[in-house]
PDB file of N, CA and C in Angstrom:
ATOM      1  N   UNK S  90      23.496  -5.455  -7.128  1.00 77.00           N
ATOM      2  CA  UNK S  90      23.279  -4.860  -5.825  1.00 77.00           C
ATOM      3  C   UNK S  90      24.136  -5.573  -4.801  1.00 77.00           C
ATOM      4  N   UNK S  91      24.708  -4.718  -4.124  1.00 90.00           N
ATOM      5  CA  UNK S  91      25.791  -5.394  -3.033  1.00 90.00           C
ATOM      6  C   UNK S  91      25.400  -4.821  -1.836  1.00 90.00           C
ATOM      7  N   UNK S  92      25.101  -6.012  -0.500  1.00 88.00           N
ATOM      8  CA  UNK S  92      24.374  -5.357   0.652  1.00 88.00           C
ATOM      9  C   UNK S  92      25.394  -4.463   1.301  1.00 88.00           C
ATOM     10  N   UNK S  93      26.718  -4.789   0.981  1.00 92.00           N
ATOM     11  CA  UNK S  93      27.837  -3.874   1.325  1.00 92.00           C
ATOM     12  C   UNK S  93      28.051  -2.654   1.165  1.00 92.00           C
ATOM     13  N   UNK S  94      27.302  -2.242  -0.377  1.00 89.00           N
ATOM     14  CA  UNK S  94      27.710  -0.626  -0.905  1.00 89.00           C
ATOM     15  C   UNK S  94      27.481   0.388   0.280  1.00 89.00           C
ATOM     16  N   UNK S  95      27.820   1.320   0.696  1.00 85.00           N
ATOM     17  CA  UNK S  95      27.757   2.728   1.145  1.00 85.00           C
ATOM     18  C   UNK S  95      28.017   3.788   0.580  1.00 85.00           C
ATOM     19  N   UNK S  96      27.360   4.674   0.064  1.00 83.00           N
ATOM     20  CA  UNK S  96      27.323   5.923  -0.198  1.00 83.00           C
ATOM     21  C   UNK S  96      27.341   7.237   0.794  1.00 83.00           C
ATOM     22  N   UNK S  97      28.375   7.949   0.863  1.00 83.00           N
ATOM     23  CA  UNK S  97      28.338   9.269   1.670  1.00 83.00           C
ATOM     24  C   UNK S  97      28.537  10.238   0.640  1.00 83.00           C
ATOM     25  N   UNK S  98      27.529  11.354   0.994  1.00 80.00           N
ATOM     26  CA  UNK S  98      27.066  12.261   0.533  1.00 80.00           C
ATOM     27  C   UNK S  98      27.479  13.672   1.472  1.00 80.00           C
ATOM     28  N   UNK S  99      28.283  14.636   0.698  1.00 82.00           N
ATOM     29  CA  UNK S  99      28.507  16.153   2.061  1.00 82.00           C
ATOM     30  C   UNK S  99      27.917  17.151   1.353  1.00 82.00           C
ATOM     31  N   UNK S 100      27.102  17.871   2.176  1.00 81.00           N
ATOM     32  CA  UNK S 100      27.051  19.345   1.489  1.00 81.00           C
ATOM     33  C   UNK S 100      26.884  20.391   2.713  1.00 81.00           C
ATOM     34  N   UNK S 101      27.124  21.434   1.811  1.00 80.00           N
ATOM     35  CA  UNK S 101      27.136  22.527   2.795  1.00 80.00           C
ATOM     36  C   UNK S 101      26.077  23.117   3.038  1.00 80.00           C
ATOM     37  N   UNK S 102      24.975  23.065   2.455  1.00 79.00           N
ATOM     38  CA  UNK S 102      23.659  23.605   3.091  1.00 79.00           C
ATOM     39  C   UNK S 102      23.213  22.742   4.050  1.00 79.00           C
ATOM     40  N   UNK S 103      22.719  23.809   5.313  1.00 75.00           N
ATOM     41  CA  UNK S 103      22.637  23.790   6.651  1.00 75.00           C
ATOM     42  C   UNK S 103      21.204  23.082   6.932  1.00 75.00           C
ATOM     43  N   UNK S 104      20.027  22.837   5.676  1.00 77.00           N
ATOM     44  CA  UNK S 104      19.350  22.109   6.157  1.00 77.00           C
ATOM     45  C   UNK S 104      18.906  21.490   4.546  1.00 77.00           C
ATOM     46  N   UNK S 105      19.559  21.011   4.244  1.00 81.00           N
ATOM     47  CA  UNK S 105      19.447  20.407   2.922  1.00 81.00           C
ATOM     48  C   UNK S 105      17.876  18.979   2.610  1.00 81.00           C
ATOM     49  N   UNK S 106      16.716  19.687   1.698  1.00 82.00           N
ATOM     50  CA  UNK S 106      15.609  18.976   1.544  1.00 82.00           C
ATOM     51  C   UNK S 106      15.779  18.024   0.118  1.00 82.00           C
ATOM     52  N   UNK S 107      15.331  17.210   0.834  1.00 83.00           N
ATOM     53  CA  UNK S 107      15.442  15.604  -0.017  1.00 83.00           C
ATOM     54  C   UNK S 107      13.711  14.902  -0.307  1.00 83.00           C
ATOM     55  N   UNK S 108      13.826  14.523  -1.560  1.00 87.00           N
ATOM     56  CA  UNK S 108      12.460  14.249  -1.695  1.00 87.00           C
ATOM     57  C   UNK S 108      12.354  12.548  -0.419  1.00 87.00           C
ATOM     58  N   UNK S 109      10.744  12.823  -0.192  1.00 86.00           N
ATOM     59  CA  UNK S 109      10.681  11.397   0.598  1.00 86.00           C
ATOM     60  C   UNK S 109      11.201  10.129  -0.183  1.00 86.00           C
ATOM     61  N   UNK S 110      11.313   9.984  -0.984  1.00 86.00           N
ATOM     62  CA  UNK S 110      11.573   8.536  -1.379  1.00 86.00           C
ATOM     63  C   UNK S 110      13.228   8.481  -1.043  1.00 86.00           C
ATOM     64  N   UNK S 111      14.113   9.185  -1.237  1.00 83.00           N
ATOM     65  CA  UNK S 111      15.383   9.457  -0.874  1.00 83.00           C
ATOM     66  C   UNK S 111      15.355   9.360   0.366  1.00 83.00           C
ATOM     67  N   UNK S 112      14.505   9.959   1.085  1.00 82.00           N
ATOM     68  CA  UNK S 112      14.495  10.248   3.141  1.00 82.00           C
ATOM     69  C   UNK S 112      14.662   8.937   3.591  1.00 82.00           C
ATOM     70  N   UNK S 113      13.448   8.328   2.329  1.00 83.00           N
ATOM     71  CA  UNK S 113      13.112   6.741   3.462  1.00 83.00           C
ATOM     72  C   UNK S 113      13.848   5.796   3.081  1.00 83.00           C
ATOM     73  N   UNK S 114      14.897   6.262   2.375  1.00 82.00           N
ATOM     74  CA  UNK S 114      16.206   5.113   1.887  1.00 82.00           C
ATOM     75  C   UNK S 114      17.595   5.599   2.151  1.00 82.00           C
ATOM     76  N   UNK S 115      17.703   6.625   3.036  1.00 83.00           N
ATOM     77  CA  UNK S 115      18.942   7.241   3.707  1.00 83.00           C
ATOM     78  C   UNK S 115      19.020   7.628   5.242  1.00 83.00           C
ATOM     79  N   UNK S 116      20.051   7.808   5.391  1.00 81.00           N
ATOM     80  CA  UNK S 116      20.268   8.513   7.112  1.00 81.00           C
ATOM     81  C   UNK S 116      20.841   9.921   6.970  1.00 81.00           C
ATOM     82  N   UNK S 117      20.080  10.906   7.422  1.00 79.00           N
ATOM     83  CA  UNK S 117      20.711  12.157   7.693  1.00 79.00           C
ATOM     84  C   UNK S 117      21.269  12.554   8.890  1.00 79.00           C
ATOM     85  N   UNK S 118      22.736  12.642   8.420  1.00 78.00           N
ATOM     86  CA  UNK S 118      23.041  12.789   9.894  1.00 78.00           C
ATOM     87  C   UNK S 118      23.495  14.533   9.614  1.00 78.00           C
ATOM     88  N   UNK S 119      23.047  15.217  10.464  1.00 72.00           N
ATOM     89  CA  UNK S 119      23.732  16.158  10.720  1.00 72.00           C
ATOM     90  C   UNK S 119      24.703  17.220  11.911  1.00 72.00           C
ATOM     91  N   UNK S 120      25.922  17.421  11.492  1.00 75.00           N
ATOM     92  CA  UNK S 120      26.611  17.158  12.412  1.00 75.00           C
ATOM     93  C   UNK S 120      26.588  18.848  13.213  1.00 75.00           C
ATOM     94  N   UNK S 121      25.734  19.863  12.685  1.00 73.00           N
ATOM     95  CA  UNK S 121      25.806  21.060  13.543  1.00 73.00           C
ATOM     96  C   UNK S 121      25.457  20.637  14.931  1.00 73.00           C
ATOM     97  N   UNK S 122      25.366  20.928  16.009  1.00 75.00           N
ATOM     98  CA  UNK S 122      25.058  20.586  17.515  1.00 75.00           C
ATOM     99  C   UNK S 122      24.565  22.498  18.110  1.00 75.00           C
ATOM    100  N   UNK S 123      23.618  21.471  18.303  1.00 81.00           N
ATOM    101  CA  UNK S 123      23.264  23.338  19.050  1.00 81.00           C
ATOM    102  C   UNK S 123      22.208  22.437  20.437  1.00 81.00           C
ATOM    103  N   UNK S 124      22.322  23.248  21.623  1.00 85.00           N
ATOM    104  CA  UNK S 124      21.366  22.529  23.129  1.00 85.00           C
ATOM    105  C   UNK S 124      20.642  22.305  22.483  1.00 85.00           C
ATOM    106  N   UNK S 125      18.912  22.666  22.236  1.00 87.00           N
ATOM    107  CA  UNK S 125      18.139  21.516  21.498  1.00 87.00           C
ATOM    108  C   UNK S 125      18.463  20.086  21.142  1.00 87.00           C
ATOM    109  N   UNK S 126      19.302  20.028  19.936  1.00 82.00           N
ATOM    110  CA  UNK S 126      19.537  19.170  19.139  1.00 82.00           C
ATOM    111  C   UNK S 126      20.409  17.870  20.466  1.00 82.00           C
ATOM    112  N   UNK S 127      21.159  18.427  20.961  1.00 85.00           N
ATOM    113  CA  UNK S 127      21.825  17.563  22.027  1.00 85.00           C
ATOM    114  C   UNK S 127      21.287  17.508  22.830  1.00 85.00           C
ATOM    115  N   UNK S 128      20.436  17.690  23.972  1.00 89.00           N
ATOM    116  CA  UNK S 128      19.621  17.320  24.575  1.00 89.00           C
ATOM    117  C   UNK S 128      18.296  17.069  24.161  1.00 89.00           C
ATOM    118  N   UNK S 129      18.194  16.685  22.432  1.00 86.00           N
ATOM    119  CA  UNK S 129      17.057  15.456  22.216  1.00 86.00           C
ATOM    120  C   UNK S 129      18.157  14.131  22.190  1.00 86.00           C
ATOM    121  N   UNK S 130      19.078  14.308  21.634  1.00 86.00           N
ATOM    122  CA  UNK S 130      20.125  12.890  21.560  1.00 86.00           C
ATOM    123  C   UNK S 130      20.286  12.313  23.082  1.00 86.00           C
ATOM    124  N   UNK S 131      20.309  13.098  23.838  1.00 90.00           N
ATOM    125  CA  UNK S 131      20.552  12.756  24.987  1.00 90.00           C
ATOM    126  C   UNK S 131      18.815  12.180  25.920  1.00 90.00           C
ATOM    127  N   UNK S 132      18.119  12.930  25.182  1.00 90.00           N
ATOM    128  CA  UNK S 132      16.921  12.212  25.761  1.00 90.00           C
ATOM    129  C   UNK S 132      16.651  11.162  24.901  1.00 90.00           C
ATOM    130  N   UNK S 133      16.492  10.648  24.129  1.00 88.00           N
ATOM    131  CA  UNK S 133      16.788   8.932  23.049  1.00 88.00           C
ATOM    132  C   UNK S 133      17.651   8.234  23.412  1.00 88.00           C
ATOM    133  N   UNK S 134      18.682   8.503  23.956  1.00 90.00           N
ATOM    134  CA  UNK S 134      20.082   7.696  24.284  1.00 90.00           C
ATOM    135  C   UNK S 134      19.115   7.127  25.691  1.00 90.00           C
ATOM    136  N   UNK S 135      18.573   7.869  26.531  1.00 93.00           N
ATOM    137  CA  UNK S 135      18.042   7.631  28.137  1.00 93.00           C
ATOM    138  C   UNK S 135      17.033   6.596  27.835  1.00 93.00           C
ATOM    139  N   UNK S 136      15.856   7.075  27.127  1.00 91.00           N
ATOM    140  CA  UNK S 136      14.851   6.348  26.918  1.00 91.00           C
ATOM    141  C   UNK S 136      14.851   4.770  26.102  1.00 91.00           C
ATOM    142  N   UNK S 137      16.076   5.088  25.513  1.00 90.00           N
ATOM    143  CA  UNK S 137      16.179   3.794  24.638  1.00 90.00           C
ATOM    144  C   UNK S 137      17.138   2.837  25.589  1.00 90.00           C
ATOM    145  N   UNK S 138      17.852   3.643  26.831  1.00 93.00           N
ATOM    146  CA  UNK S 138      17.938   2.474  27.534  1.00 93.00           C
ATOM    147  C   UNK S 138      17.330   2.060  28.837  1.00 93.00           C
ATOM    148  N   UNK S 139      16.675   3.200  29.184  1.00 94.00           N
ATOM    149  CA  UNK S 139      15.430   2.917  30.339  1.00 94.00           C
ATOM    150  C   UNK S 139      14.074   2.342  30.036  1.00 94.00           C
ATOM    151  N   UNK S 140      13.400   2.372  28.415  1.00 94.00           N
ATOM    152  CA  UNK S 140      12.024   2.025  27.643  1.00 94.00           C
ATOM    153  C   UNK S 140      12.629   1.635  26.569  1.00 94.00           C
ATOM    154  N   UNK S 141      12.925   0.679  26.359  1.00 92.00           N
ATOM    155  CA  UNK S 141      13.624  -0.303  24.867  1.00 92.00           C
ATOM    156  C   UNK S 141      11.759  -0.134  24.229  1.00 92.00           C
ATOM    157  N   UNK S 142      11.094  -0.695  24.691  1.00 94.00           N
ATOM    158  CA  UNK S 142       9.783  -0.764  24.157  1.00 94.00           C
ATOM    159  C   UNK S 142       9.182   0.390  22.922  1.00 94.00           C
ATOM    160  N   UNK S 143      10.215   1.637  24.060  1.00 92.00           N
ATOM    161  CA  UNK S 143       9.307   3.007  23.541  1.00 92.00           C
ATOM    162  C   UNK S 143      10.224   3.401  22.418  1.00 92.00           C
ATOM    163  N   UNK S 144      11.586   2.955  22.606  1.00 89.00           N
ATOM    164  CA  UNK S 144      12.235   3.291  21.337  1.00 89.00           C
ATOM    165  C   UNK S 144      12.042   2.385  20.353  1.00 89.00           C
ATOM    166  N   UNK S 145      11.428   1.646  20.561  1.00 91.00           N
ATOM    167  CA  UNK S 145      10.604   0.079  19.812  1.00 91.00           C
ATOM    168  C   UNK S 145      10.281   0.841  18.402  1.00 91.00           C
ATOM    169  N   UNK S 146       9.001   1.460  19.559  1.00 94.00           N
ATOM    170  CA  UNK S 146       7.531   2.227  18.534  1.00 94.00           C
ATOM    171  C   UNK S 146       8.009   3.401  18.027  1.00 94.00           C
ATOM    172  N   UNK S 147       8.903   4.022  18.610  1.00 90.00           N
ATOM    173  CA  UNK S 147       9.391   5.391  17.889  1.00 90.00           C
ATOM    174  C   UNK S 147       9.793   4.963  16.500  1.00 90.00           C
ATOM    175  N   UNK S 148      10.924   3.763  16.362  1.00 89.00           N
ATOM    176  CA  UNK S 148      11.359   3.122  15.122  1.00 89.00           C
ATOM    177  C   UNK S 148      10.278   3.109  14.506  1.00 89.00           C
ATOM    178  N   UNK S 149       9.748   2.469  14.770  1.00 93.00           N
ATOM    179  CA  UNK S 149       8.142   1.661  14.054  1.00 93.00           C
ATOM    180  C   UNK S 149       7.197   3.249  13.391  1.00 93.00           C
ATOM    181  N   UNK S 150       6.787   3.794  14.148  1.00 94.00           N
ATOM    182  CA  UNK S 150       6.139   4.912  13.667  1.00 94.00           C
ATOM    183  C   UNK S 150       7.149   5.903  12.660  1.00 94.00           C
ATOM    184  N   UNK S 151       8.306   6.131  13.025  1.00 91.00           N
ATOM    185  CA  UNK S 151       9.221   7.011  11.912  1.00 91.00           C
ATOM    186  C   UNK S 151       9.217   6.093  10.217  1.00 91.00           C
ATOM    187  N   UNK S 152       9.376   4.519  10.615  1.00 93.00           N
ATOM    188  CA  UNK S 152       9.224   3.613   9.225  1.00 93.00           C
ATOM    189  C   UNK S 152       7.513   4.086   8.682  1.00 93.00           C
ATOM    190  N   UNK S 153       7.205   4.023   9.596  1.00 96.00           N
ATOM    191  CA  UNK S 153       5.128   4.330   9.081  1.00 96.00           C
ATOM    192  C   UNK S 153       5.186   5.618   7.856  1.00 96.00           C
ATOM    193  N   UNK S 154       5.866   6.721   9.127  1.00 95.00           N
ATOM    194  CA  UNK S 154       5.621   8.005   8.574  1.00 95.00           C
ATOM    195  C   UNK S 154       6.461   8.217   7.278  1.00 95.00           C
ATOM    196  N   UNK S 155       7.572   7.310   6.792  1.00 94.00           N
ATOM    197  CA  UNK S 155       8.077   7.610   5.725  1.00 94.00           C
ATOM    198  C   UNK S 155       7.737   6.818   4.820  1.00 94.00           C
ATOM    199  N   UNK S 156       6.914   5.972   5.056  1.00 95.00           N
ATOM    200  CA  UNK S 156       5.909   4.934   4.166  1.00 95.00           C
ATOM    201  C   UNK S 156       4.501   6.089   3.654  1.00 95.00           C
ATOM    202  N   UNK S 157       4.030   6.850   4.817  1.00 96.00           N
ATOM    203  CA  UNK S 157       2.852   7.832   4.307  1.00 96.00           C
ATOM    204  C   UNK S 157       3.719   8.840   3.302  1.00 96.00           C
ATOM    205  N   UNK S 158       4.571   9.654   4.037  1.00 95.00           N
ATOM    206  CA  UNK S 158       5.438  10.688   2.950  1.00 95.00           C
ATOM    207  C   UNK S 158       5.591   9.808   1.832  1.00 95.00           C
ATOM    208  N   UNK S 159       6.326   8.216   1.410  1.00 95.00           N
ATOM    209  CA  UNK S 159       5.770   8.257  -0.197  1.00 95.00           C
ATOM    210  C   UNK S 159       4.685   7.875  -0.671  1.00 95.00           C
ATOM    211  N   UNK S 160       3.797   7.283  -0.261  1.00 96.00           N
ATOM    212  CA  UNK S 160       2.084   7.243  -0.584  1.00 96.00           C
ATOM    213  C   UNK S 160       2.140   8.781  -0.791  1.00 96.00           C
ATOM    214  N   UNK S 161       1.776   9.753  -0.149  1.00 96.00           N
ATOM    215  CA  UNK S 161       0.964  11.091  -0.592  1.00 96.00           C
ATOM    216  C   UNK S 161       2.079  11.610  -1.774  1.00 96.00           C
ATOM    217  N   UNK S 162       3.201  11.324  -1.961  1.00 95.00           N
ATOM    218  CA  UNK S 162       3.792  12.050  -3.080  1.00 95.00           C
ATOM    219  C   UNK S 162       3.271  10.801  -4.660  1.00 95.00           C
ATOM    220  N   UNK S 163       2.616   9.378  -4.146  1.00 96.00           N
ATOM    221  CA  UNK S 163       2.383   8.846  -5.524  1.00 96.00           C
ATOM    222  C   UNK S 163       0.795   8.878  -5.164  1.00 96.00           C
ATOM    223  N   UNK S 164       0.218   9.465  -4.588  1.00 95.00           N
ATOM    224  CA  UNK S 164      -1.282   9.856  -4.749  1.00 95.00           C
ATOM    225  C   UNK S 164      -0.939  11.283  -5.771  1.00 95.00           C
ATOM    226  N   UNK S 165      -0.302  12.376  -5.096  1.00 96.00           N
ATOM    227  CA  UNK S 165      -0.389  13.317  -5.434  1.00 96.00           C
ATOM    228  C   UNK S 165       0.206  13.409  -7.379  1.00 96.00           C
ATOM    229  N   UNK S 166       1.242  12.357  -7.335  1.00 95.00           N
ATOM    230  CA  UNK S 166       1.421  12.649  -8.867  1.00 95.00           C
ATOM    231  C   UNK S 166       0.301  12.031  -9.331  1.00 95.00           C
ATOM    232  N   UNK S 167      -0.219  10.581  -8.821  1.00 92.00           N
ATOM    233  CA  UNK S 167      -1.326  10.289  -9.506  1.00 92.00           C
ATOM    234  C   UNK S 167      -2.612  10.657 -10.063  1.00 92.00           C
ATOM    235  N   UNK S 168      -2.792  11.797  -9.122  1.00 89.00           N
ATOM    236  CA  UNK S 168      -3.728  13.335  -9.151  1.00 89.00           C
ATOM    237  C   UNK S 168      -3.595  13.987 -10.261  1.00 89.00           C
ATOM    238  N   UNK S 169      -2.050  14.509 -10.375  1.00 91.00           N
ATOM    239  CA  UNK S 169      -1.635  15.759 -11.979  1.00 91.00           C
ATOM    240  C   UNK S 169      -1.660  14.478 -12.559  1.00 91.00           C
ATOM    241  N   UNK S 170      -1.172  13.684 -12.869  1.00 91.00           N
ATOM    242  CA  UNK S 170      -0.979  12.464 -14.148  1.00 91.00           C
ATOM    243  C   UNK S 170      -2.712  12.698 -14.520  1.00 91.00           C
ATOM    244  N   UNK S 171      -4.014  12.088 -13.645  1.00 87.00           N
ATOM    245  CA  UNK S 171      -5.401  12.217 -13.778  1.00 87.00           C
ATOM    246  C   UNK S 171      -5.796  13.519 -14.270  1.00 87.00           C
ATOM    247  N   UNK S 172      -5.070  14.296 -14.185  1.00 86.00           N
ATOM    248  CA  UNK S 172      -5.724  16.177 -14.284  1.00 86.00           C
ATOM    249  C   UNK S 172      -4.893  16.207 -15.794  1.00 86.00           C
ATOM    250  N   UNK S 173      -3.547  15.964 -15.794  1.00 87.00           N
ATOM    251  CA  UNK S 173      -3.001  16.084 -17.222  1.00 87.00           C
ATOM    252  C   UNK S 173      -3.799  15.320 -18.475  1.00 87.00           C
ATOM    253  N   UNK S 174      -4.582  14.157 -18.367  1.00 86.00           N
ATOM    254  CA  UNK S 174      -5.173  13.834 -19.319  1.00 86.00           C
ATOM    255  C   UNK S 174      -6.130  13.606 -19.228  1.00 86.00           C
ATOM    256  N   UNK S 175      -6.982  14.214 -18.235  1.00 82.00           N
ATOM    257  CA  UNK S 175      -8.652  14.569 -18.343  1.00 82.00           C
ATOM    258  C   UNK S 175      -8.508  15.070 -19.614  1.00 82.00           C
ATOM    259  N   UNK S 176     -10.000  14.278 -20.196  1.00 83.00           N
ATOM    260  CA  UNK S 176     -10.512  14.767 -21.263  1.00 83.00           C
ATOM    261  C   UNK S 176     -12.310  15.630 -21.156  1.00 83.00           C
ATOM    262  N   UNK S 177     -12.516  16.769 -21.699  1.00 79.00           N
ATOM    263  CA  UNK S 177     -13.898  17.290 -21.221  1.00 79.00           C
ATOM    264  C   UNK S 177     -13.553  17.900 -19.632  1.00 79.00           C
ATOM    265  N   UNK S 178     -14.704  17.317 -19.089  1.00 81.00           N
ATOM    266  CA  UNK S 178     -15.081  18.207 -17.574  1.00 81.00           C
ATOM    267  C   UNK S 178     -14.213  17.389 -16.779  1.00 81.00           C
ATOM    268  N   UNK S 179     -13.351  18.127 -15.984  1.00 76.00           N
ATOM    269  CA  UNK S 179     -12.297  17.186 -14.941  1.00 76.00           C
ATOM    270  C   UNK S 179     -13.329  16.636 -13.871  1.00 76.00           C
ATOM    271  N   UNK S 180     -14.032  17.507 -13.633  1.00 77.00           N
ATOM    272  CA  UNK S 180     -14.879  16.682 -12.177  1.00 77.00           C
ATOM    273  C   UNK S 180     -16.002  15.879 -11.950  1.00 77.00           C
ATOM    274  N   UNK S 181     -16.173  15.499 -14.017  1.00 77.00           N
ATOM    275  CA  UNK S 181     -16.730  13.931 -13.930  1.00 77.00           C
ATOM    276  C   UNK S 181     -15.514  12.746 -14.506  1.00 77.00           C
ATOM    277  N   UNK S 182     -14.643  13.186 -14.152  1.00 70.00           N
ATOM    278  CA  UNK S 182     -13.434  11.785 -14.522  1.00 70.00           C
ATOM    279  C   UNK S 182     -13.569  11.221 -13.223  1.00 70.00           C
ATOM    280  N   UNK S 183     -14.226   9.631 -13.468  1.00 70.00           N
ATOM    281  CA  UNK S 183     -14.021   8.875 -12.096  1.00 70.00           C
ATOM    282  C   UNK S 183     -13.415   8.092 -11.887  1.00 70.00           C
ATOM    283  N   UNK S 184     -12.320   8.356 -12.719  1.00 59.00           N
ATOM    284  CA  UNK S 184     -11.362   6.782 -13.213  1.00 59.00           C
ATOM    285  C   UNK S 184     -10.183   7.093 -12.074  1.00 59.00           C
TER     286      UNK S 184
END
């Protein structure tokens, strides 16, 4: 492992879905621009230099939320893995 490596990745689909464990170990940048999209950049650019604090917690909560997105995807396999080898009645397996 080299803290140096970078990987860039292009594709042409316009909103291309990535499982969470990929999300929370990459940057998507995407480069279409439409008003919305630029005037949220432009409201983060303001706030992060008028409320450093608030772009603090924004960081902080986006790391949270991609920490929950992979918890519920290894609850959820842990669920079918539990359902694939129930043996008898599934809804007395309390293991």
């Amino acid at each position: 492992y080299s803290p140096k490596f970078k990987l860039y990745l292009q594709t042409k689909l316009s909103n291309p879905h990535y499982p969470p464990e990929i999300q929370a170990e990459t940057t998507l940048i995407n480069f279409m621009v439409t008003e919305d999209g630029l005037e949220d950049q432009l409201l983060a650019l303001t706030v992060s230099k008028e409320r450093p604090d608030l772009e603090a917690q924004k960081a902080e909560l986006l790391v949270q939320q991609n920490n929950f997105k992979i918890k519920i995807k290894e609850l959820e396999d842990g669920i079918l893995h539990q359902l694939a080898t129930a043996e008898g009645d599934v809804l007395e397996n309390i293991a």
